[in-house]
Amino acid sequence: MGCKNCCSICLQCLFGYETNVMLVINNKGVGALFRLIQFLIIAYVAVYVCWIQRAYQDTDSVISSVSTKVKGNILTNTSIEGVHVWDVPEYVIPPQGEKSFLVLTNVIQTPGQTQSKCPEIPSLVTKCESDSDCIEGHTEVHGNGVQTGHCVQYSDTIKTCEVQAWCPLENDTIIPKPALLGAAEHFTVLIKNNIQYPKFSFRKRNLLHHINSTYLKNCTFDRKTDPHCPIFRLGHMVTEAGEDFSIMALKGGIIGIFIDWNCDLDFPERFCIPKYSFSRLDNKNPENNIAPGYNFRFAKYYKNNKSIETRTLIKAFGIRFDVIVFGMAGKFNIVPTIVNLGATLAFLSLVIKCLWHNHFHVVPELLPGDCYFSMETTSYGTP
């Protein structure tokens, strides 16, 4: 008998069919709470999931390439070099700009350097009284050459250790003010940016369809009048980044050019356009301004009239512009739509069950006017 009962129970579980019983409770408080929860869930799905998050879309990240071209000329007249015209090959580094380019704004030049011997620049470790204070073959980390072991006259009152180096040595303690190439704020740069979203076979560039050669020769980016022009004035970008070009030009710095390609590809292609913004990227902390700005050194080599290798050393200060492209594209896809719709329905069902169990820990007694329904039979009852 035990085995028969067990088999009978197993068969009932296997082939039995269960139906839900729907209980309708005429309670205004419970009903209002139930409708409020339903409304909040639907509002959450409609506003946050669909409108803000666009969870019904498939997404892809942008792939980008950038090229830049700077234009402008500066005339300078200094005691060291005399009259000199600076053009693009001299003040733009590297000459073929991609996602980053640097424009010189200030320079310290040391012309006529040759391999010879000269006094070291005075410092706590290079000052001396006699040859015994200098070590032959010794090099200082922050020095300019290799010591010869001799203590020589640097000036009328100061002696320093002699070094074998490129002489005369550079003295970079005095930075030209105002910046020697401060007029670079009037230079312009053409930024050509090509992007693609491979998942959607979508390609575009920042030279939009309405931009022709005539427009390109006469436009300059302005957020109000020409927001789509790809030609930018350097001074305008620095100003939009919240900086003063004349001050920044003294010691240099780094400016970020941000190109935002966030696109909703459910709309026509013409609505997918770049948005430009600018920000200073290097540290500008008044409480810690050690090694501020941006600078580096390079040299121009040549041979003098005695065929001796000579160079002009240049300590260059400049503003580096980094072009940073980012973006995300979305397009309707049935798969994430079904997934999010299913998750919403499951969430709604879960909340209803939680509401039921929070208010009724056991099946309640039917109140007058209440009724319940079965999927197979319908019965009405009142106590």
XYZ file of N, CA and C in Angstrom, residues 55-206:
456
model
N 17.672 51.502 -22.761
C 17.993 50.084 -22.618
C 17.432 49.229 -23.745
N 16.613 49.805 -24.596
C 16.075 49.060 -25.740
C 17.055 49.043 -26.905
N 18.225 49.703 -26.740
C 19.186 49.814 -27.830
C 20.402 48.916 -27.622
N 20.984 48.496 -28.730
C 22.311 47.901 -28.723
C 23.321 49.041 -28.858
N 24.511 48.920 -28.263
C 25.465 50.034 -28.243
C 26.821 49.610 -28.812
N 27.590 50.619 -29.197
C 28.935 50.401 -29.720
C 29.788 51.622 -29.384
N 31.093 51.401 -29.126
C 32.020 52.488 -28.801
C 32.675 53.019 -30.070
N 33.042 54.299 -30.022
C 33.586 54.959 -31.201
C 35.026 54.530 -31.470
N 35.366 54.416 -32.750
C 36.743 54.248 -33.211
C 37.089 55.502 -34.013
N 38.251 56.099 -33.707
C 38.517 57.432 -34.241
C 39.940 57.567 -34.769
N 40.108 58.452 -35.757
C 41.431 58.885 -36.212
C 41.413 60.407 -36.317
N 42.563 61.036 -36.011
C 42.642 62.502 -35.962
C 43.889 62.963 -36.699
N 43.769 64.050 -37.434
C 44.932 64.740 -38.006
C 44.739 66.238 -37.804
N 45.844 66.949 -37.613
C 45.771 68.383 -37.334
C 46.729 69.148 -38.245
N 46.418 70.418 -38.484
C 47.264 71.291 -39.302
C 47.178 72.710 -38.743
N 48.323 73.211 -38.241
C 48.384 74.544 -37.635
C 48.889 75.543 -38.675
N 48.362 76.766 -38.605
C 48.797 77.837 -39.520
C 49.015 79.127 -38.746
N 50.069 79.896 -39.164
C 50.364 81.187 -38.552
C 51.847 81.500 -38.638
N 52.221 82.762 -38.516
C 53.613 83.211 -38.542
C 53.825 84.291 -37.488
N 55.062 84.338 -36.946
C 55.395 85.332 -35.918
C 56.734 85.971 -36.272
N 56.821 87.296 -36.125
C 58.070 88.039 -36.320
C 58.614 88.437 -34.951
N 59.884 88.045 -34.663
C 60.515 88.427 -33.397
C 61.818 89.168 -33.693
N 62.250 89.970 -32.708
C 63.504 90.719 -32.828
C 64.167 90.726 -31.452
N 65.179 89.843 -31.282
C 65.845 89.711 -29.994
C 67.321 90.034 -30.125
N 67.957 90.299 -28.990
C 69.388 90.618 -28.991
C 70.231 89.405 -29.360
N 69.711 88.221 -29.130
C 70.476 87.005 -29.408
C 70.413 86.629 -30.875
N 69.215 86.666 -31.441
C 69.024 86.160 -32.800
C 68.688 87.252 -33.796
N 68.351 88.443 -33.343
C 67.973 89.515 -34.250
C 66.570 89.305 -34.795
N 66.333 89.817 -36.003
C 65.018 89.672 -36.624
C 64.855 88.237 -37.131
N 63.723 87.627 -36.767
C 63.505 86.228 -37.155
C 62.010 85.996 -37.344
N 61.665 85.312 -38.421
C 60.273 84.928 -38.679
C 60.102 83.455 -38.325
N 59.181 83.189 -37.412
C 58.886 81.812 -37.006
C 57.696 81.318 -37.833
N 57.902 80.185 -38.514
C 56.798 79.603 -39.276
C 56.479 78.207 -38.742
N 55.536 77.538 -39.391
C 55.012 76.263 -38.878
C 56.099 75.224 -38.605
N 57.067 74.979 -39.513
C 58.075 73.946 -39.228
C 58.897 74.209 -37.968
N 58.964 75.475 -37.515
C 59.771 75.803 -36.345
C 58.999 75.718 -35.041
N 57.753 76.170 -35.027
C 57.054 76.260 -33.741
C 56.040 75.158 -33.504
N 55.788 74.270 -34.479
C 54.858 73.157 -34.282
C 55.652 71.861 -34.187
N 55.477 71.144 -33.083
C 56.202 69.897 -32.848
C 55.198 68.845 -32.361
N 55.116 67.664 -32.999
C 55.797 67.262 -34.239
C 55.144 67.931 -35.448
N 55.853 67.951 -36.612
C 55.298 68.652 -37.781
C 54.018 68.022 -38.311
N 53.871 66.697 -38.160
C 52.649 66.021 -38.578
C 51.846 65.657 -37.338
N 51.000 66.603 -36.921
C 50.235 66.388 -35.704
C 49.135 65.369 -35.902
N 48.956 64.504 -34.911
C 47.853 63.545 -34.931
C 46.936 63.857 -33.750
N 46.963 63.018 -32.731
C 46.094 63.265 -31.593
C 46.715 64.233 -30.591
N 47.927 64.693 -30.868
C 48.591 65.638 -29.982
C 49.571 66.477 -30.793
N 49.617 67.771 -30.525
C 50.589 68.654 -31.154
C 50.959 69.747 -30.167
N 52.163 70.291 -30.336
C 52.654 71.318 -29.425
C 53.015 72.565 -30.209
N 52.628 73.718 -29.680
C 52.950 75.017 -30.276
C 53.865 75.771 -29.313
N 55.066 76.140 -29.778
C 55.993 76.889 -28.934
C 55.419 78.267 -28.621
N 55.585 78.687 -27.368
C 55.112 80.004 -26.951
C 56.213 80.853 -26.326
N 57.294 80.203 -25.879
C 58.399 80.941 -25.250
C 59.674 80.123 -25.397
N 60.819 80.787 -25.561
C 62.083 80.061 -25.741
C 63.218 80.774 -25.022
N 64.197 79.977 -24.565
C 65.468 80.483 -24.060
C 66.548 79.892 -24.955
N 67.273 80.743 -25.691
C 68.255 80.273 -26.655
C 69.673 80.476 -26.139
N 70.502 79.456 -26.367
C 71.927 79.549 -26.054
C 72.690 79.249 -27.341
N 73.055 80.280 -28.122
C 73.699 80.042 -29.425
C 75.203 79.787 -29.302
N 75.791 79.231 -30.364
C 77.243 79.084 -30.468
C 77.865 78.112 -29.503
N 77.193 77.070 -29.077
C 77.782 76.096 -28.169
C 78.715 75.154 -28.929
N 79.884 74.893 -28.353
C 80.834 73.922 -28.909
C 81.338 73.022 -27.785
N 81.916 71.875 -28.150
C 82.504 70.979 -27.162
C 83.806 71.591 -26.656
N 83.780 72.070 -25.403
C 84.959 72.732 -24.832
C 84.875 72.693 -23.310
N 85.707 73.518 -22.650
C 85.726 73.575 -21.194
C 85.277 74.959 -20.734
N 84.472 74.991 -19.646
C 83.962 76.254 -19.124
C 83.527 76.074 -17.675
N 83.375 77.181 -16.918
C 82.937 77.087 -15.522
C 81.482 76.605 -15.444
N 81.232 75.756 -14.458
C 79.877 75.266 -14.217
C 79.006 76.396 -13.670
N 77.687 76.277 -13.883
C 76.739 77.254 -13.325
C 76.794 77.151 -11.797
N 76.876 78.292 -11.075
C 76.992 78.239 -9.609
C 75.793 77.564 -8.948
N 76.118 76.705 -7.983
C 75.107 76.073 -7.126
C 75.817 75.625 -5.856
N 75.071 75.047 -4.925
C 75.670 74.621 -3.659
C 76.736 73.560 -3.863
N 76.583 72.728 -4.913
C 77.517 71.616 -5.115
C 78.611 71.935 -6.133
N 78.485 73.053 -6.868
C 79.489 73.370 -7.894
C 80.430 74.496 -7.490
N 80.086 75.253 -6.452
C 80.992 76.311 -5.993
C 82.227 75.692 -5.346
N 83.355 76.335 -5.487
C 84.605 75.783 -4.952
C 85.548 76.920 -4.515
N 86.570 76.527 -3.750
C 87.612 77.474 -3.331
C 88.957 77.114 -3.951
N 89.151 75.799 -4.175
C 90.413 75.335 -4.764
C 90.145 74.071 -5.569
N 91.198 73.572 -6.260
C 91.049 72.373 -7.080
C 90.649 71.149 -6.258
N 90.988 71.155 -4.980
C 90.665 70.002 -4.128
C 89.150 69.834 -3.936
N 88.394 70.903 -4.193
C 86.928 70.812 -4.063
C 86.281 70.197 -5.305
N 87.057 69.988 -6.368
C 86.513 69.445 -7.615
C 87.130 68.079 -7.890
N 86.323 67.153 -8.365
C 86.762 65.774 -8.606
C 86.793 65.522 -10.105
N 87.956 65.181 -10.628
C 88.075 64.923 -12.061
C 87.238 63.704 -12.458
N 86.434 63.866 -13.504
C 85.581 62.779 -13.991
C 84.227 62.686 -13.305
N 84.001 63.534 -12.297
C 82.730 63.476 -11.552
C 81.633 64.221 -12.331
N 80.439 63.659 -12.315
C 79.284 64.314 -12.950
C 78.170 64.501 -11.942
N 77.610 65.680 -11.922
C 76.458 65.963 -11.077
C 75.170 65.635 -11.850
N 74.192 65.075 -11.135
C 72.929 64.703 -11.779
C 72.285 65.917 -12.433
N 72.333 67.050 -11.744
C 71.722 68.273 -12.256
C 72.762 69.216 -12.866
N 73.948 68.680 -13.151
C 74.991 69.499 -13.742
C 74.898 69.527 -15.256
N 75.911 70.152 -15.872
C 75.895 70.343 -17.321
C 77.020 69.612 -18.040
N 77.929 68.954 -17.299
C 79.036 68.265 -17.949
C 79.836 67.441 -16.961
N 81.066 67.091 -17.386
C 81.971 66.264 -16.584
C 83.084 67.151 -16.022
N 83.299 67.088 -14.709
C 84.290 67.943 -14.061
C 85.705 67.575 -14.500
N 86.539 68.614 -14.654
C 87.944 68.406 -15.059
C 88.883 68.347 -13.866
N 88.381 68.696 -12.681
C 89.219 68.710 -11.476
C 89.825 70.057 -11.184
N 89.467 71.081 -11.960
C 90.022 72.433 -11.751
C 88.928 73.370 -11.223
N 89.318 74.241 -10.334
C 88.431 75.284 -9.811
C 88.774 76.582 -10.535
N 87.829 77.142 -11.270
C 88.101 78.313 -12.117
C 87.147 79.451 -11.754
N 87.496 80.640 -12.251
C 86.719 81.836 -11.950
C 85.458 81.871 -12.821
N 84.284 81.933 -12.154
C 83.022 82.083 -12.891
C 82.695 83.557 -13.063
N 82.934 84.332 -12.005
C 82.746 85.782 -12.041
C 83.795 86.406 -11.129
N 83.675 87.685 -10.924
C 84.662 88.366 -10.088
C 84.679 87.837 -8.664
N 83.562 87.347 -8.188
C 83.461 86.931 -6.780
C 83.172 85.447 -6.585
N 82.887 84.724 -7.662
C 82.469 83.325 -7.527
C 83.372 82.418 -8.345
N 83.794 81.301 -7.731
C 84.526 80.247 -8.414
C 83.673 78.980 -8.465
N 83.745 78.289 -9.579
C 83.025 77.014 -9.718
C 83.947 75.988 -10.372
N 83.555 74.726 -10.276
C 84.332 73.648 -10.877
C 84.209 73.710 -12.391
N 85.317 73.525 -13.074
C 85.331 73.535 -14.526
C 84.775 72.205 -15.051
N 84.031 72.261 -16.166
C 83.444 71.054 -16.752
C 83.752 70.994 -18.236
N 83.824 69.751 -18.736
C 83.879 69.516 -20.166
C 82.432 69.343 -20.623
N 81.989 70.240 -21.524
C 80.570 70.243 -21.885
C 80.367 71.054 -23.151
N 79.079 71.236 -23.501
C 78.723 72.176 -24.570
C 78.760 73.574 -23.972
N 79.753 74.356 -24.366
C 79.953 75.686 -23.787
C 79.717 76.762 -24.853
N 79.232 77.955 -24.448
C 78.877 78.366 -23.081
C 77.620 77.646 -22.583
N 77.544 77.463 -21.259
C 76.424 76.737 -20.669
C 75.133 77.562 -20.702
N 74.046 76.830 -20.681
C 72.728 77.486 -20.684
C 72.424 78.079 -19.311
N 71.860 79.273 -19.309
C 71.358 79.884 -18.082
C 69.857 80.124 -18.264
N 69.060 79.259 -17.638
C 67.605 79.319 -17.841
C 66.872 79.907 -16.642
N 67.584 80.673 -15.821
C 66.937 81.244 -14.635
C 66.024 82.414 -14.981
N 66.273 83.064 -16.107
C 65.453 84.215 -16.498
C 64.598 83.821 -17.694
N 63.286 83.791 -17.502
C 62.341 83.433 -18.562
C 61.819 84.720 -19.201
N 61.866 84.833 -20.521
C 61.394 86.055 -21.191
C 59.948 86.400 -20.835
N 59.742 87.670 -20.489
C 58.401 88.190 -20.228
C 58.209 89.480 -21.004
N 57.125 89.633 -21.755
C 56.101 88.625 -22.039
C 56.665 87.492 -22.884
N 55.892 86.453 -23.095
C 56.351 85.293 -23.845
C 56.794 85.717 -25.249
N 57.938 85.179 -25.678
C 58.516 85.575 -26.957
C 57.567 85.289 -28.126
N 56.844 84.175 -28.061
C 55.919 83.791 -29.129
C 54.468 83.876 -28.644
N 54.198 84.897 -27.839
C 52.850 85.062 -27.290
C 51.793 85.293 -28.352
N 52.205 85.785 -29.528
C 51.241 86.028 -30.610
C 50.671 84.728 -31.175
N 51.148 83.588 -30.682
C 50.626 82.300 -31.147
C 49.146 82.125 -30.816
N 48.619 82.962 -29.942
C 47.195 82.840 -29.625
C 46.322 83.111 -30.843
N 46.863 83.782 -31.852
C 46.091 84.058 -33.064
C 46.244 82.966 -34.123
N 47.076 81.959 -33.857
C 47.212 80.845 -34.790
C 45.918 80.044 -34.828
N 45.725 79.334 -35.912
C 44.555 78.467 -36.032
C 45.002 77.041 -36.310
N 44.154 76.092 -35.945
C 44.429 74.685 -36.211
C 43.189 74.042 -36.832
N 43.406 73.326 -37.910
C 42.341 72.548 -38.543
C 42.410 71.134 -37.987
N 41.306 70.679 -37.405
C 41.237 69.322 -36.858
C 40.309 68.493 -37.732
N 40.878 67.453 -38.338
C 40.084 66.528 -39.146
C 39.926 65.228 -38.376
N 38.681 64.866 -38.120
C 38.371 63.711 -37.280
C 37.415 62.768 -38.016
N 37.852 61.540 -38.214
C 37.013 60.502 -38.824
C 36.655 59.472 -37.763
N 35.371 59.141 -37.695
C 34.927 58.167 -36.693
C 34.106 57.076 -37.367
N 33.986 55.952 -36.660
C 33.130 54.874 -37.144
C 32.615 54.054 -35.967
N 31.430 53.494 -36.165
C 30.846 52.525 -35.248
C 30.708 51.216 -36.027
N 31.681 50.308 -35.900
C 31.704 49.104 -36.746
C 30.459 48.235 -36.622
N 29.895 48.146 -35.440
C 28.743 47.267 -35.242
C 27.556 47.693 -36.098
N 27.441 49.000 -36.347
C 26.307 49.518 -37.116
C 26.708 49.937 -38.533
N 27.986 49.645 -38.923
C 28.496 50.039 -40.248
C 28.262 51.528 -40.495
N 28.570 52.330 -39.482
C 28.335 53.778 -39.536
C 29.672 54.504 -39.553
N 29.856 55.402 -40.501
C 31.060 56.214 -40.614
C 30.690 57.684 -40.812
N 31.526 58.550 -40.231
C 31.287 59.979 -40.414
C 32.553 60.733 -40.060
N 32.614 62.012 -40.468
C 33.729 62.879 -40.094
C 33.201 64.225 -39.639
N 34.074 64.989 -38.963
C 33.614 66.261 -38.411
C 33.502 67.351 -39.469
